[in-house]
Short mmCIF file of C-alpha atoms and ligand atoms in Angstrom, two decimals:
data_model
loop_
_atom_site.label_atom_id
_atom_site.label_comp_id
_atom_site.label_asym_id
_atom_site.label_seq_id
_atom_site.Cartn_x
_atom_site.Cartn_y
_atom_site.Cartn_z
CA MET A 1 -30.85 -8.53 -14.58
CA SER A 2 -31.15 -10.68 -11.87
CA HIS A 3 -28.89 -13.87 -11.25
CA GLN A 4 -29.60 -16.23 -8.91
CA ILE A 5 -26.54 -18.27 -6.92
CA THR A 6 -25.66 -21.76 -7.19
CA LYS A 7 -24.33 -22.69 -3.11
CA PRO A 8 -21.57 -24.37 -3.10
CA ALA A 9 -23.22 -28.72 -2.50
CA LYS A 10 -22.18 -29.78 0.93
CA SER A 11 -20.56 -32.77 -0.56
CA VAL A 12 -17.69 -32.46 -3.61
CA THR A 13 -15.90 -35.48 -4.82
CA SER A 14 -12.26 -35.23 -3.38
CA ALA A 15 -11.11 -35.08 -7.24
CA ALA A 16 -13.27 -32.12 -8.09
CA ALA A 17 -12.43 -30.38 -4.46
CA LYS A 18 -9.34 -29.55 -5.60
CA ASP A 19 -10.61 -27.91 -8.29
CA VAL A 20 -13.54 -25.53 -6.06
CA ALA A 21 -12.22 -22.35 -4.66
CA PRO A 22 -13.41 -21.24 -1.50
CA ALA A 23 -17.17 -19.97 -1.80
CA LEU A 24 -17.96 -16.13 -1.29
CA ASP A 25 -20.68 -15.47 1.00
CA PHE A 26 -23.61 -13.41 -1.10
CA GLY A 27 -26.05 -14.31 2.16
CA HIS A 28 -28.85 -13.53 -0.04
CA ALA A 29 -28.26 -16.74 -2.39
CA TRP A 30 -30.99 -19.15 -3.33
CA ASP A 31 -31.09 -21.80 -6.30
CA TYR A 32 -33.33 -22.85 -8.63
CA ALA A 33 -35.60 -25.50 -8.19
CA PRO A 34 -34.45 -28.44 -10.94
CA ALA A 35 -36.06 -27.78 -14.29
CA PRO A 36 -34.98 -30.65 -16.27
CA GLU A 37 -35.94 -31.12 -20.05
CA GLY A 38 -38.52 -34.20 -20.74
CA THR A 39 -36.51 -37.12 -22.57
CA ASP A 40 -39.85 -39.45 -22.51
CA HIS A 41 -40.04 -38.84 -26.43
CA VAL A 42 -36.41 -38.60 -27.27
CA LYS A 43 -35.99 -42.50 -29.44
CA ILE A 44 -32.26 -43.03 -29.07
CA GLN A 45 -31.98 -46.35 -30.53
CA PRO A 46 -29.67 -49.22 -28.76
CA ARG A 47 -27.51 -49.11 -32.34
CA TYR A 48 -27.03 -47.36 -35.47
CA GLU A 49 -25.66 -48.57 -38.76
CA LEU A 50 -23.72 -46.85 -42.00
CA PHE A 51 -25.80 -44.68 -44.07
CA ILE A 52 -25.01 -45.12 -47.30
CA GLY A 53 -26.93 -45.12 -50.48
CA GLY A 54 -30.32 -44.22 -49.29
CA LYS A 55 -29.80 -47.77 -46.71
CA TRP A 56 -28.70 -48.10 -43.37
CA ARG A 57 -25.66 -50.82 -43.83
CA ALA A 58 -23.69 -52.89 -41.17
CA PRO A 59 -20.04 -52.02 -41.51
CA LYS A 60 -17.48 -54.39 -42.69
CA SER A 61 -15.82 -54.69 -39.97
CA GLY A 62 -18.68 -55.74 -38.25
CA LYS A 63 -17.29 -53.25 -35.17
CA TYR A 64 -19.34 -51.05 -33.18
CA PHE A 65 -18.19 -48.20 -30.81
CA GLN A 66 -19.80 -47.04 -27.57
CA THR A 67 -21.28 -43.09 -27.16
CA ILE A 68 -21.68 -42.14 -23.77
CA SER A 69 -23.59 -38.89 -21.86
CA PRO A 70 -20.67 -36.99 -20.69
CA SER A 71 -22.60 -35.81 -18.06
CA THR A 72 -24.24 -39.50 -16.74
CA GLU A 73 -21.28 -41.53 -18.04
CA GLN A 74 -24.46 -43.15 -19.53
CA VAL A 75 -24.25 -45.40 -23.09
CA LEU A 76 -26.17 -44.07 -25.14
CA SER A 77 -26.13 -46.26 -27.85
CA GLU A 78 -23.68 -48.05 -29.99
CA VAL A 79 -22.19 -47.16 -33.64
CA ALA A 80 -20.86 -48.58 -36.17
CA GLU A 81 -17.70 -48.18 -37.12
CA GLY A 82 -17.19 -47.54 -40.87
CA ASN A 83 -13.57 -48.72 -42.31
CA ALA A 84 -12.01 -47.99 -45.91
CA ALA A 85 -14.16 -50.55 -46.77
CA ASP A 86 -17.17 -48.07 -46.10
CA VAL A 87 -16.18 -44.78 -46.87
CA ASP A 88 -15.37 -46.86 -50.63
CA LEU A 89 -18.84 -47.68 -50.22
CA ALA A 90 -20.26 -44.74 -50.14
CA VAL A 91 -18.25 -42.75 -52.36
CA LYS A 92 -19.62 -45.11 -54.94
CA ALA A 93 -23.07 -44.29 -54.11
CA ALA A 94 -22.49 -40.49 -53.99
CA ARG A 95 -20.96 -40.70 -57.50
CA GLN A 96 -23.78 -42.65 -58.68
CA ALA A 97 -25.81 -40.04 -56.73
CA TYR A 98 -23.86 -37.60 -58.51
CA ASP A 99 -23.38 -38.26 -62.05
CA LYS A 100 -26.87 -39.83 -62.72
CA VAL A 101 -29.49 -37.22 -60.65
CA TRP A 102 -28.13 -34.77 -58.50
CA SER A 103 -26.07 -33.09 -60.59
CA LYS A 104 -28.70 -33.04 -63.00
CA MET A 105 -31.34 -32.25 -61.10
CA LYS A 106 -32.07 -28.10 -61.79
CA GLY A 107 -31.60 -26.01 -58.61
CA ALA A 108 -35.24 -25.40 -58.19
CA GLU A 109 -35.52 -29.10 -57.62
CA ARG A 110 -32.48 -29.08 -55.68
CA ALA A 111 -33.81 -25.85 -53.34
CA LYS A 112 -37.10 -28.40 -52.38
CA TYR A 113 -35.15 -31.39 -51.19
CA ILE A 114 -33.07 -28.65 -49.21
CA PHE A 115 -35.78 -26.89 -47.73
CA ARG A 116 -37.53 -30.18 -46.70
CA ILE A 117 -34.53 -30.80 -44.55
CA SER A 118 -34.47 -27.26 -42.59
CA ARG A 119 -39.08 -27.70 -41.94
CA ALA A 120 -37.50 -31.31 -40.60
CA ILE A 121 -35.59 -29.61 -38.79
CA GLN A 122 -37.92 -27.17 -37.23
CA GLU A 123 -40.31 -29.95 -36.81
CA LYS A 124 -37.97 -32.03 -34.46
CA ALA A 125 -35.95 -29.14 -33.15
CA ARG A 126 -36.89 -30.42 -29.24
CA GLU A 127 -35.75 -34.10 -29.83
CA LEU A 128 -32.75 -32.57 -31.95
CA ALA A 129 -31.60 -30.47 -29.31
CA ILE A 130 -32.02 -32.77 -26.35
CA VAL A 131 -29.81 -35.26 -27.70
CA GLU A 132 -27.56 -32.64 -28.53
CA SER A 133 -26.92 -31.92 -25.27
CA MET A 134 -27.35 -35.48 -24.27
CA ASP A 135 -24.67 -36.76 -26.53
CA GLY A 136 -22.60 -33.97 -26.37
CA GLY A 137 -22.87 -32.08 -22.81
CA LYS A 138 -23.87 -29.08 -23.67
CA PRO A 139 -26.36 -26.65 -22.18
CA ILE A 140 -30.00 -27.33 -23.26
CA LYS A 141 -30.02 -23.35 -23.16
CA GLU A 142 -27.70 -23.43 -26.26
CA SER A 143 -28.64 -26.36 -28.48
CA ARG A 144 -32.26 -25.21 -28.64
CA ASP A 145 -31.33 -21.51 -28.57
CA VAL A 146 -28.49 -21.73 -30.75
CA ASP A 147 -27.38 -24.64 -32.31
CA VAL A 148 -30.68 -26.32 -33.90
CA PRO A 149 -32.49 -22.88 -35.12
CA LEU A 150 -28.95 -21.98 -36.86
CA ALA A 151 -28.74 -25.90 -38.47
CA ALA A 152 -32.14 -24.94 -39.78
CA ALA A 153 -31.28 -21.64 -40.99
CA HIS A 154 -28.40 -23.00 -42.58
CA PHE A 155 -30.36 -25.54 -44.79
CA PHE A 156 -32.98 -22.66 -45.54
CA TYR A 157 -30.36 -19.87 -46.44
CA HIS A 158 -28.37 -22.22 -48.49
CA GLY A 159 -31.54 -24.05 -50.36
CA GLY A 160 -32.72 -20.00 -51.21
CA TRP A 161 -28.93 -19.74 -52.89
CA ALA A 162 -29.81 -23.43 -55.13
CA ASP A 163 -31.91 -21.98 -57.95
CA LYS A 164 -29.77 -18.60 -57.75
CA LEU A 165 -26.83 -19.31 -58.41
CA ASP A 166 -26.00 -17.32 -61.73
CA TYR A 167 -26.48 -14.54 -59.29
CA ALA A 168 -23.76 -15.18 -56.82
CA PHE A 169 -20.70 -15.59 -58.59
CA HIS A 170 -20.89 -11.82 -60.92
CA GLY A 171 -22.09 -13.36 -63.87
CA ARG A 172 -19.17 -16.14 -64.04
CA ARG A 173 -20.45 -19.71 -64.86
CA HIS A 174 -20.29 -22.19 -62.41
CA ARG A 175 -19.97 -26.15 -62.25
CA PRO A 176 -20.58 -28.60 -58.88
CA LEU A 177 -17.48 -30.16 -57.66
CA GLY A 178 -18.47 -33.83 -57.34
CA VAL A 179 -18.12 -35.55 -54.74
CA ALA A 180 -17.36 -33.79 -50.80
CA GLY A 181 -15.64 -35.53 -48.10
CA GLN A 182 -16.84 -33.62 -44.78
CA VAL A 183 -15.31 -34.58 -41.57
CA ILE A 184 -16.77 -32.55 -38.61
CA PRO A 185 -15.73 -32.13 -34.81
CA TRP A 186 -17.58 -32.99 -31.21
CA ASN A 187 -18.26 -29.21 -30.42
CA PHE A 188 -21.35 -28.08 -33.12
CA PRO A 189 -22.39 -31.14 -34.13
CA LEU A 190 -25.88 -30.87 -36.00
CA LEU A 191 -24.66 -27.15 -36.88
CA MET A 192 -21.65 -28.26 -38.59
CA ALA A 193 -23.46 -30.80 -40.48
CA ALA A 194 -25.51 -28.30 -41.51
CA TRP A 195 -22.78 -26.03 -42.38
CA LYS A 196 -20.95 -28.68 -44.49
CA LEU A 197 -23.89 -30.44 -45.99
CA ALA A 198 -26.41 -27.42 -46.64
CA PRO A 199 -23.81 -25.60 -49.68
CA ALA A 200 -22.41 -28.21 -50.62
CA LEU A 201 -25.73 -29.92 -51.43
CA ALA A 202 -27.33 -26.32 -52.49
CA CYS A 203 -24.79 -26.20 -55.12
CA GLY A 204 -24.89 -29.72 -57.08
CA ASN A 205 -22.23 -31.82 -54.95
CA THR A 206 -23.05 -35.31 -53.18
CA VAL A 207 -21.58 -35.66 -49.89
CA VAL A 208 -19.83 -38.20 -47.64
CA LEU A 209 -20.11 -36.93 -44.23
CA LYS A 210 -18.16 -38.10 -41.36
CA PRO A 211 -19.47 -37.17 -37.86
CA ALA A 212 -16.84 -37.02 -34.66
CA GLU A 213 -16.87 -40.26 -32.54
CA THR A 214 -17.65 -39.06 -29.13
CA THR A 215 -21.07 -37.12 -30.61
CA PRO A 216 -22.26 -38.54 -33.48
CA LEU A 217 -26.10 -39.01 -33.12
CA THR A 218 -27.39 -36.36 -34.13
CA ALA A 219 -25.62 -36.59 -37.62
CA LEU A 220 -27.48 -39.90 -37.44
CA LEU A 221 -30.73 -38.43 -37.29
CA LEU A 222 -30.38 -36.19 -39.48
CA ALA A 223 -29.42 -38.89 -41.88
CA GLN A 224 -33.30 -40.16 -40.83
CA ILE A 225 -34.72 -36.53 -41.33
CA ILE A 226 -32.72 -37.11 -44.86
CA GLU A 227 -34.46 -40.31 -45.65
CA GLU A 228 -37.97 -38.91 -44.45
CA ALA A 229 -37.19 -36.05 -46.97
CA GLU A 230 -36.67 -38.68 -49.34
CA LEU A 231 -33.19 -37.43 -51.23
CA PRO A 232 -31.97 -39.45 -54.00
CA PRO A 233 -30.00 -42.18 -52.63
CA GLY A 234 -26.56 -41.59 -52.35
CA VAL A 235 -26.97 -37.68 -52.28
CA VAL A 236 -25.69 -38.26 -48.77
CA ASN A 237 -24.48 -40.58 -46.98
CA ILE A 238 -23.07 -40.92 -43.52
CA VAL A 239 -20.36 -42.74 -42.37
CA THR A 240 -19.59 -42.93 -38.40
CA GLY A 241 -16.09 -44.00 -36.90
CA ALA A 242 -12.75 -42.07 -35.69
CA GLY A 243 -9.45 -40.78 -37.00
CA GLU A 244 -8.97 -43.63 -39.23
CA THR A 245 -12.27 -43.65 -40.85
CA GLY A 246 -11.85 -39.39 -41.39
CA ALA A 247 -8.51 -40.41 -42.75
CA ALA A 248 -10.04 -43.33 -45.17
CA VAL A 249 -12.52 -40.47 -46.47
CA VAL A 250 -9.41 -38.01 -47.32
CA ALA A 251 -7.27 -40.50 -48.90
CA HIS A 252 -10.08 -41.86 -51.15
CA PRO A 253 -9.45 -41.25 -54.93
CA ASP A 254 -12.94 -40.45 -56.05
CA ILE A 255 -13.55 -37.94 -53.86
CA ASN A 256 -13.05 -33.93 -55.10
CA LYS A 257 -13.31 -32.00 -52.21
CA ILE A 258 -12.91 -32.36 -48.73
CA ALA A 259 -14.02 -30.16 -45.90
CA PHE A 260 -13.01 -29.97 -42.49
CA THR A 261 -13.57 -28.33 -39.30
CA GLY A 262 -11.42 -29.44 -36.25
CA SER A 263 -7.70 -29.09 -34.67
CA THR A 264 -5.11 -27.37 -36.28
CA ALA A 265 -2.96 -30.33 -35.78
CA VAL A 266 -5.46 -32.91 -37.85
CA GLY A 267 -5.91 -30.26 -40.26
CA LYS A 268 -2.36 -30.10 -40.86
CA ARG A 269 -2.00 -33.89 -41.12
CA ILE A 270 -5.00 -33.89 -43.70
CA GLN A 271 -3.21 -30.94 -46.19
CA ARG A 272 -0.35 -33.18 -46.08
CA ALA A 273 -2.32 -36.13 -47.42
CA ILE A 274 -4.07 -34.53 -49.88
CA ALA A 275 -0.82 -32.77 -51.36
CA GLY A 276 -0.37 -33.82 -54.72
CA THR A 277 -3.53 -34.81 -55.61
CA ASN A 278 -6.54 -32.29 -57.13
CA LYS A 279 -8.83 -32.34 -54.53
CA ARG A 280 -10.02 -28.86 -53.07
CA LEU A 281 -9.68 -28.30 -49.68
CA THR A 282 -11.51 -26.01 -47.08
CA LEU A 283 -10.01 -26.18 -43.54
CA GLU A 284 -11.52 -24.63 -40.05
CA LEU A 285 -9.30 -24.95 -37.21
CA GLY A 286 -8.46 -23.87 -33.77
CA GLY A 287 -8.44 -20.71 -32.21
CA LYS A 288 -7.58 -18.43 -29.41
CA ALA A 289 -9.47 -15.45 -29.85
CA ALA A 290 -8.89 -12.01 -27.93
CA ASN A 291 -11.58 -10.36 -26.42
CA ILE A 292 -10.33 -6.85 -26.22
CA VAL A 293 -12.26 -4.47 -23.79
CA PHE A 294 -11.09 -0.93 -23.96
CA ALA A 295 -12.12 1.44 -20.70
CA ASP A 296 -15.29 3.57 -22.44
CA ALA A 297 -16.33 0.35 -22.31
CA PRO A 298 -20.01 -0.61 -21.08
CA ILE A 299 -18.46 -2.84 -18.48
CA ASP A 300 -21.28 -5.43 -17.58
CA GLN A 301 -22.28 -5.31 -21.00
CA ALA A 302 -18.82 -6.39 -21.68
CA VAL A 303 -18.56 -9.18 -18.75
CA GLU A 304 -21.73 -10.33 -20.20
CA GLY A 305 -20.36 -10.59 -23.52
CA ILE A 306 -16.36 -12.66 -22.27
CA ILE A 307 -19.32 -14.86 -19.73
CA ASN A 308 -21.35 -15.31 -23.15
CA GLY A 309 -18.01 -15.79 -25.38
CA ILE A 310 -16.16 -18.64 -22.74
CA TYR A 311 -18.04 -20.14 -20.41
CA PHE A 312 -21.63 -20.53 -21.75
CA ASN A 313 -20.53 -23.82 -23.63
CA GLN A 314 -17.59 -24.70 -21.53
CA GLY A 315 -15.56 -22.90 -23.68
CA HIS A 316 -15.99 -25.96 -26.51
CA VAL A 317 -16.13 -23.68 -29.86
CA CYS A 318 -13.55 -22.92 -31.90
CA CYS A 319 -13.89 -18.80 -31.73
CA ALA A 320 -14.63 -19.14 -27.79
CA GLY A 321 -12.95 -15.31 -26.42
CA SER A 322 -10.43 -17.53 -24.24
CA ARG A 323 -8.10 -14.51 -24.35
CA LEU A 324 -9.07 -11.81 -22.43
CA LEU A 325 -7.36 -8.19 -22.67
CA VAL A 326 -8.16 -5.33 -20.82
CA GLU A 327 -7.27 -2.34 -20.80
CA GLU A 328 -4.84 -1.77 -17.14
CA SER A 329 -6.99 1.25 -15.90
CA ILE A 330 -9.94 -0.95 -15.60
CA HIS A 331 -8.66 -4.77 -14.75
CA ASP A 332 -9.56 -4.81 -10.95
CA VAL A 333 -13.28 -3.71 -12.43
CA ILE A 334 -13.22 -6.51 -14.90
CA VAL A 335 -11.33 -8.86 -12.50
CA ARG A 336 -13.83 -8.39 -9.45
CA LYS A 337 -17.27 -8.51 -11.58
CA LEU A 338 -15.96 -11.52 -13.34
CA LYS A 339 -15.77 -13.03 -9.93
CA ASP A 340 -18.79 -11.86 -8.87
CA ARG A 341 -20.39 -13.46 -12.29
CA LEU A 342 -18.68 -16.85 -12.64
CA GLN A 343 -20.26 -17.07 -8.93
CA THR A 344 -23.47 -16.88 -10.36
CA LEU A 345 -23.18 -19.82 -12.95
CA ARG A 346 -24.81 -23.03 -12.92
CA VAL A 347 -23.33 -25.80 -13.49
CA GLY A 348 -24.88 -29.02 -13.96
CA ASP A 349 -27.46 -31.39 -15.66
CA PRO A 350 -27.40 -30.19 -19.67
CA LEU A 351 -30.60 -31.02 -19.62
CA ASP A 352 -32.03 -28.63 -16.80
CA LYS A 353 -33.10 -25.22 -18.46
CA ASN A 354 -31.16 -23.20 -15.91
CA THR A 355 -27.69 -24.52 -16.84
CA ASP A 356 -25.11 -22.09 -17.91
CA VAL A 357 -22.60 -24.76 -18.09
CA GLY A 358 -22.76 -28.17 -19.00
CA ALA A 359 -20.33 -31.52 -19.26
CA ILE A 360 -17.10 -31.36 -20.87
CA ASN A 361 -17.29 -33.71 -23.63
CA SER A 362 -15.06 -36.26 -23.22
CA LYS A 363 -12.66 -37.59 -20.53
CA MET A 364 -9.94 -37.14 -23.07
CA GLN A 365 -10.72 -33.12 -23.55
CA LEU A 366 -10.75 -32.43 -19.85
CA ASP A 367 -7.31 -34.25 -19.16
CA ARG A 368 -5.86 -32.02 -20.98
CA ILE A 369 -8.12 -28.99 -19.90
CA LYS A 370 -6.58 -30.19 -16.67
CA ALA A 371 -2.81 -30.71 -17.77
CA LEU A 372 -3.32 -26.69 -19.27
CA VAL A 373 -4.91 -25.17 -16.15
CA ALA A 374 -1.77 -27.42 -13.93
CA ALA A 375 0.70 -25.36 -16.74
CA GLY A 376 -0.62 -21.89 -15.85
CA GLU A 377 -0.40 -22.50 -12.17
CA GLU A 378 3.06 -23.72 -12.42
CA GLU A 379 4.05 -20.65 -15.15
CA GLY A 380 2.77 -18.42 -11.99
CA ALA A 381 -0.37 -17.03 -12.94
CA GLU A 382 -2.96 -16.65 -10.53
CA ARG A 383 -6.29 -18.73 -10.98
CA PHE A 384 -10.02 -18.02 -9.73
CA SER A 385 -12.64 -20.88 -10.19
CA ALA A 386 -16.27 -20.74 -9.64
CA PRO A 387 -17.18 -22.03 -5.90
CA CYS A 388 -19.54 -24.83 -7.54
CA ALA A 389 -20.39 -27.73 -6.75
CA LEU A 390 -19.10 -30.49 -9.50
CA PRO A 391 -21.15 -33.80 -10.66
CA GLN A 392 -19.52 -36.82 -9.24
CA LYS A 393 -20.19 -38.41 -12.23
CA GLY A 394 -19.59 -37.59 -15.85
CA PHE A 395 -16.66 -34.91 -16.77
CA TRP A 396 -17.04 -31.40 -15.05
CA PHE A 397 -14.85 -28.50 -14.89
CA PRO A 398 -15.54 -25.31 -13.56
CA PRO A 399 -15.59 -22.12 -15.10
CA THR A 400 -11.77 -20.86 -14.77
CA PHE A 401 -9.61 -17.84 -15.14
CA PHE A 402 -6.09 -17.26 -14.84
CA THR A 403 -4.69 -13.52 -13.95
CA GLY A 404 -1.15 -12.78 -13.90
CA ALA A 405 -0.09 -14.58 -17.05
CA SER A 406 2.51 -13.61 -19.45
CA GLN A 407 1.77 -13.64 -23.01
CA SER A 408 4.56 -16.50 -23.65
CA SER A 409 2.69 -18.89 -20.93
CA ARG A 410 1.03 -21.75 -22.27
CA ILE A 411 -2.53 -21.00 -20.96
CA ALA A 412 -1.75 -17.61 -23.29
CA ARG A 413 -0.90 -19.34 -26.24
CA GLU A 414 -2.68 -22.65 -26.88
CA GLU A 415 -5.95 -23.36 -27.14
CA ILE A 416 -7.96 -25.08 -24.38
CA PHE A 417 -11.05 -25.60 -25.51
CA GLY A 418 -12.85 -25.68 -22.04
CA PRO A 419 -14.19 -22.94 -19.72
CA VAL A 420 -10.37 -21.35 -18.89
CA LEU A 421 -9.67 -18.03 -19.55
CA THR A 422 -6.45 -16.13 -19.28
CA VAL A 423 -7.00 -12.27 -18.57
CA LEU A 424 -4.53 -10.12 -19.94
CA THR A 425 -3.75 -6.67 -20.18
CA PHE A 426 -2.83 -3.11 -22.46
CA ARG A 427 -2.44 0.00 -22.53
CA THR A 428 -2.94 1.29 -25.93
CA PRO A 429 -5.06 0.39 -28.88
CA ASP A 430 -1.26 -0.52 -30.69
CA GLU A 431 -0.71 -3.28 -27.50
CA ALA A 432 -3.86 -4.40 -28.05
CA LEU A 433 -3.59 -4.91 -31.43
CA GLU A 434 -0.05 -6.53 -30.93
CA LYS A 435 -0.94 -8.35 -28.35
CA ALA A 436 -4.11 -10.12 -29.82
CA ASN A 437 -2.42 -10.96 -33.42
CA ASN A 438 0.57 -12.21 -31.26
CA THR A 439 -0.73 -15.65 -31.83
CA MET A 440 -0.50 -18.94 -34.59
CA TYR A 441 -3.70 -18.70 -34.95
CA GLY A 442 -6.53 -16.01 -36.26
CA LEU A 443 -10.44 -17.27 -36.46
CA SER A 444 -11.75 -14.38 -34.21
CA ALA A 445 -11.59 -11.49 -31.64
CA GLY A 446 -14.02 -9.40 -30.10
CA ILE A 447 -13.60 -5.45 -29.63
CA TRP A 448 -15.89 -3.24 -26.92
CA THR A 449 -15.62 0.33 -26.50
CA ASP A 450 -17.65 3.11 -26.60
CA LYS A 451 -16.14 4.75 -30.02
CA GLY A 452 -17.59 3.36 -33.20
CA ALA A 453 -14.11 4.64 -35.00
CA LYS A 454 -11.72 2.35 -32.69
CA ILE A 455 -14.08 -0.25 -34.04
CA PHE A 456 -13.09 -0.20 -37.72
CA TRP A 457 -9.67 0.73 -36.89
CA MET A 458 -8.73 -2.01 -35.03
CA ALA A 459 -10.77 -4.78 -36.81
CA THR A 460 -9.01 -4.03 -39.89
CA ARG A 461 -5.88 -4.32 -38.48
CA LEU A 462 -7.07 -7.57 -35.99
CA GLN A 463 -5.86 -11.20 -38.11
CA ALA A 464 -8.34 -12.93 -37.62
CA GLY A 465 -11.73 -13.86 -40.34
CA VAL A 466 -14.48 -12.78 -37.49
CA VAL A 467 -14.39 -9.48 -35.44
CA TRP A 468 -17.23 -8.95 -33.08
CA GLY A 469 -17.82 -5.16 -31.71
CA ASN A 470 -20.01 -4.80 -28.73
CA THR A 471 -20.96 -8.18 -29.30
CA PHE A 472 -19.68 -12.21 -29.03
CA ASN A 473 -20.58 -15.19 -30.52
CA LYS A 474 -22.72 -14.19 -32.96
CA PHE A 475 -23.46 -16.22 -36.31
CA ASP A 476 -25.59 -15.92 -39.21
CA PRO A 477 -25.42 -18.30 -42.09
CA SER A 478 -25.14 -15.40 -44.47
CA SER A 479 -22.19 -14.20 -42.72
CA PRO A 480 -18.73 -15.87 -43.72
CA PHE A 481 -17.19 -17.46 -41.08
CA GLY A 482 -13.12 -18.66 -41.45
CA GLY A 483 -9.39 -17.99 -40.35
CA TYR A 484 -6.37 -16.27 -40.68
CA LYS A 485 -3.34 -18.23 -40.44
CA GLU A 486 -2.82 -21.66 -38.81
CA SER A 487 -7.33 -21.43 -38.41
CA GLY A 488 -7.25 -22.42 -41.39
CA PHE A 489 -8.46 -21.21 -44.81
CA GLY A 490 -11.64 -21.16 -47.27
CA ARG A 491 -15.30 -19.55 -45.48
CA GLU A 492 -18.16 -21.01 -44.54
CA GLY A 493 -21.56 -18.74 -44.88
CA GLY A 494 -22.61 -16.57 -47.26
CA ARG A 495 -21.85 -16.35 -50.78
CA GLN A 496 -17.81 -17.03 -49.98
CA GLY A 497 -19.22 -19.86 -48.36
CA LEU A 498 -20.38 -21.13 -51.74
CA SER A 499 -17.74 -20.75 -54.28
CA ALA A 500 -14.97 -23.72 -51.64
CA TYR A 501 -18.54 -25.54 -53.51
CA VAL A 502 -18.44 -24.70 -56.96
CA GLU A 503 -15.64 -24.56 -60.19
CA LEU A 504 -15.91 -21.06 -61.45
CA GLU A 505 -15.33 -20.37 -65.24
P1 NAD B 1 -10.22 -33.58 -34.21
O1 NAD B 1 -9.39 -32.55 -35.03
O2 NAD B 1 -9.66 -34.23 -32.76
O3 NAD B 1 -11.13 -34.36 -34.35
C1 NAD B 1 -11.92 -33.97 -35.85
C2 NAD B 1 -12.94 -34.97 -36.56
O4 NAD B 1 -11.86 -34.99 -37.52
C3 NAD B 1 -13.07 -35.83 -36.35
O5 NAD B 1 -14.47 -36.56 -36.78
C4 NAD B 1 -12.17 -36.78 -36.14
O6 NAD B 1 -12.65 -38.16 -36.33
C5 NAD B 1 -11.42 -36.17 -37.32
N1 NAD B 1 -9.85 -36.93 -37.88
C6 NAD B 1 -8.99 -37.20 -36.40
N2 NAD B 1 -7.99 -37.54 -37.16
C7 NAD B 1 -8.22 -37.57 -38.29
C8 NAD B 1 -7.45 -38.14 -39.60
N3 NAD B 1 -6.35 -38.11 -39.65
N4 NAD B 1 -7.81 -37.23 -41.14
C9 NAD B 1 -9.29 -36.98 -40.71
N5 NAD B 1 -10.04 -37.19 -39.62
C10 NAD B 1 -9.49 -37.14 -38.74
O7 NAD B 1 -10.86 -32.15 -33.74
P2 NAD B 1 -12.12 -32.09 -32.02
O8 NAD B 1 -11.19 -32.51 -30.77
O9 NAD B 1 -13.05 -33.10 -32.73
O10 NAD B 1 -12.57 -30.81 -32.30
C11 NAD B 1 -11.94 -30.25 -31.49
C12 NAD B 1 -11.06 -28.80 -32.89
O11 NAD B 1 -11.86 -28.42 -33.50
C13 NAD B 1 -10.65 -27.59 -31.98
O12 NAD B 1 -8.75 -27.23 -32.40
C14 NAD B 1 -11.73 -26.73 -32.54
O13 NAD B 1 -11.07 -25.02 -32.45
C15 NAD B 1 -11.87 -27.23 -34.01
N6 NAD B 1 -13.56 -26.68 -34.46
C16 NAD B 1 -12.78 -25.66 -35.38
C17 NAD B 1 -13.94 -24.74 -35.86
C18 NAD B 1 -13.82 -24.12 -37.07
O14 NAD B 1 -14.95 -23.44 -37.86
N7 NAD B 1 -12.79 -23.13 -36.61
C19 NAD B 1 -14.95 -24.93 -35.61
C20 NAD B 1 -15.16 -25.79 -34.44
C21 NAD B 1 -14.24 -27.19 -34.07
#
């Protein structure tokens, strides 16, 4: 594999200059020519209303908020700010659609609608990928090759279950729960909408979905797809807004189930808010995954897995391998290879097909990353940041890793949600296990070794919902995903994910 080198630009902003490590002289370096994805055919409306009961409605408050491109700070559109009255209208529409149409419809009929949505996602894949990258800052490579195909796959997979639910629960009788309130984060806006909507609809529930305030656009394009697929009005309602709108969904008395993906802090708030009600709840929360590399691992593949695990999506992945645990004997070689590889990562325009690392999703998130990185430096860890040029506009952070950090340091314990890795060491499998499990989180982990037996030994003892062996960040709709400990509970995907949307007798 040959990697091109992004040369440090001659001018960097003064704020960014602080975040740039000295350039290494690679001698043979050259740049790729820019290869931006064309945006001519992409239609972003200047304003989006709420999608309630199959109609686009202005918010009761009359208020709108702007959604910007984090890579250019350009305003992309203004989006309706839904309040409790709008949520109430959406829940009423969802209840009516549930009672009168969706819960009574045969599974095979529901499947037709769900398959229609998946096909439309495939047909509009290019537009969806571009808007995802514009609104969220992630590289087009990721939105085009991961987010959008996986979103379509989730609808296909769950559409397939809609008429086979009798076989999903080992003969137990099942019925839908009713109206589901779903609240999703900004890191995989379309994919998280698909993870939530597809199983709910397949099982016969209707939905009120609240997208994240910094990335509402692809959920709204999905609403257009749902409209074009002619789903009965009210089966899916999309109410945009910030935390207060999400809280109104959670608090609504006529909602039967809450599905939330987001931070652990908000997840706990939701748990408290619905305590004492009979609402069902699934929580997909934060993570601090350990990526564990043994000395017998194929080193170059492991380094690629580490890079994929933390940098390709700016670290904006709940299951990002943000703690690297390496066997002590290979620490130096891994660190040297990581330094080399970091310098070949291309940071910049999310719409450029060559970009590996895009923009940080928001100024707030960038400030949080900077604060945690500063804490790492203050606590005495050694920092290395790729010597890449950061664009003048937008929110950026260079791919970075720390060595010499202690297990108790903030960078080793807290979710950074940015392109920042903390390298720790171990000497024995037991020590690796103890360090990997020494966290309040438990979403995912990775193991790199030549020995299958070691993978199984570790995987059965790691307190993580997903464990990858000699790979990282791989997803499939048939494979359940979810957390241990403060990473949440409940599973999404597979048969286990379906059971979160049915009552079993
Ligand atoms: P967040 O918790 O700040 O927000 C998530 C969503 O909740 C947003 O739509 C937000 O508007 C809404 N919200 C905020 N306050 C609310 C309240 N009081 N009641 C109801 N809704 C409220 O998280 P974020 O910053 O958007 O996303 C990043 C977090 O999500 C990270 O911690 C990440 O690990 C986690 N995440 C987890 C998974 C998973 O599958 N476990 C997947 C993606 C992201």
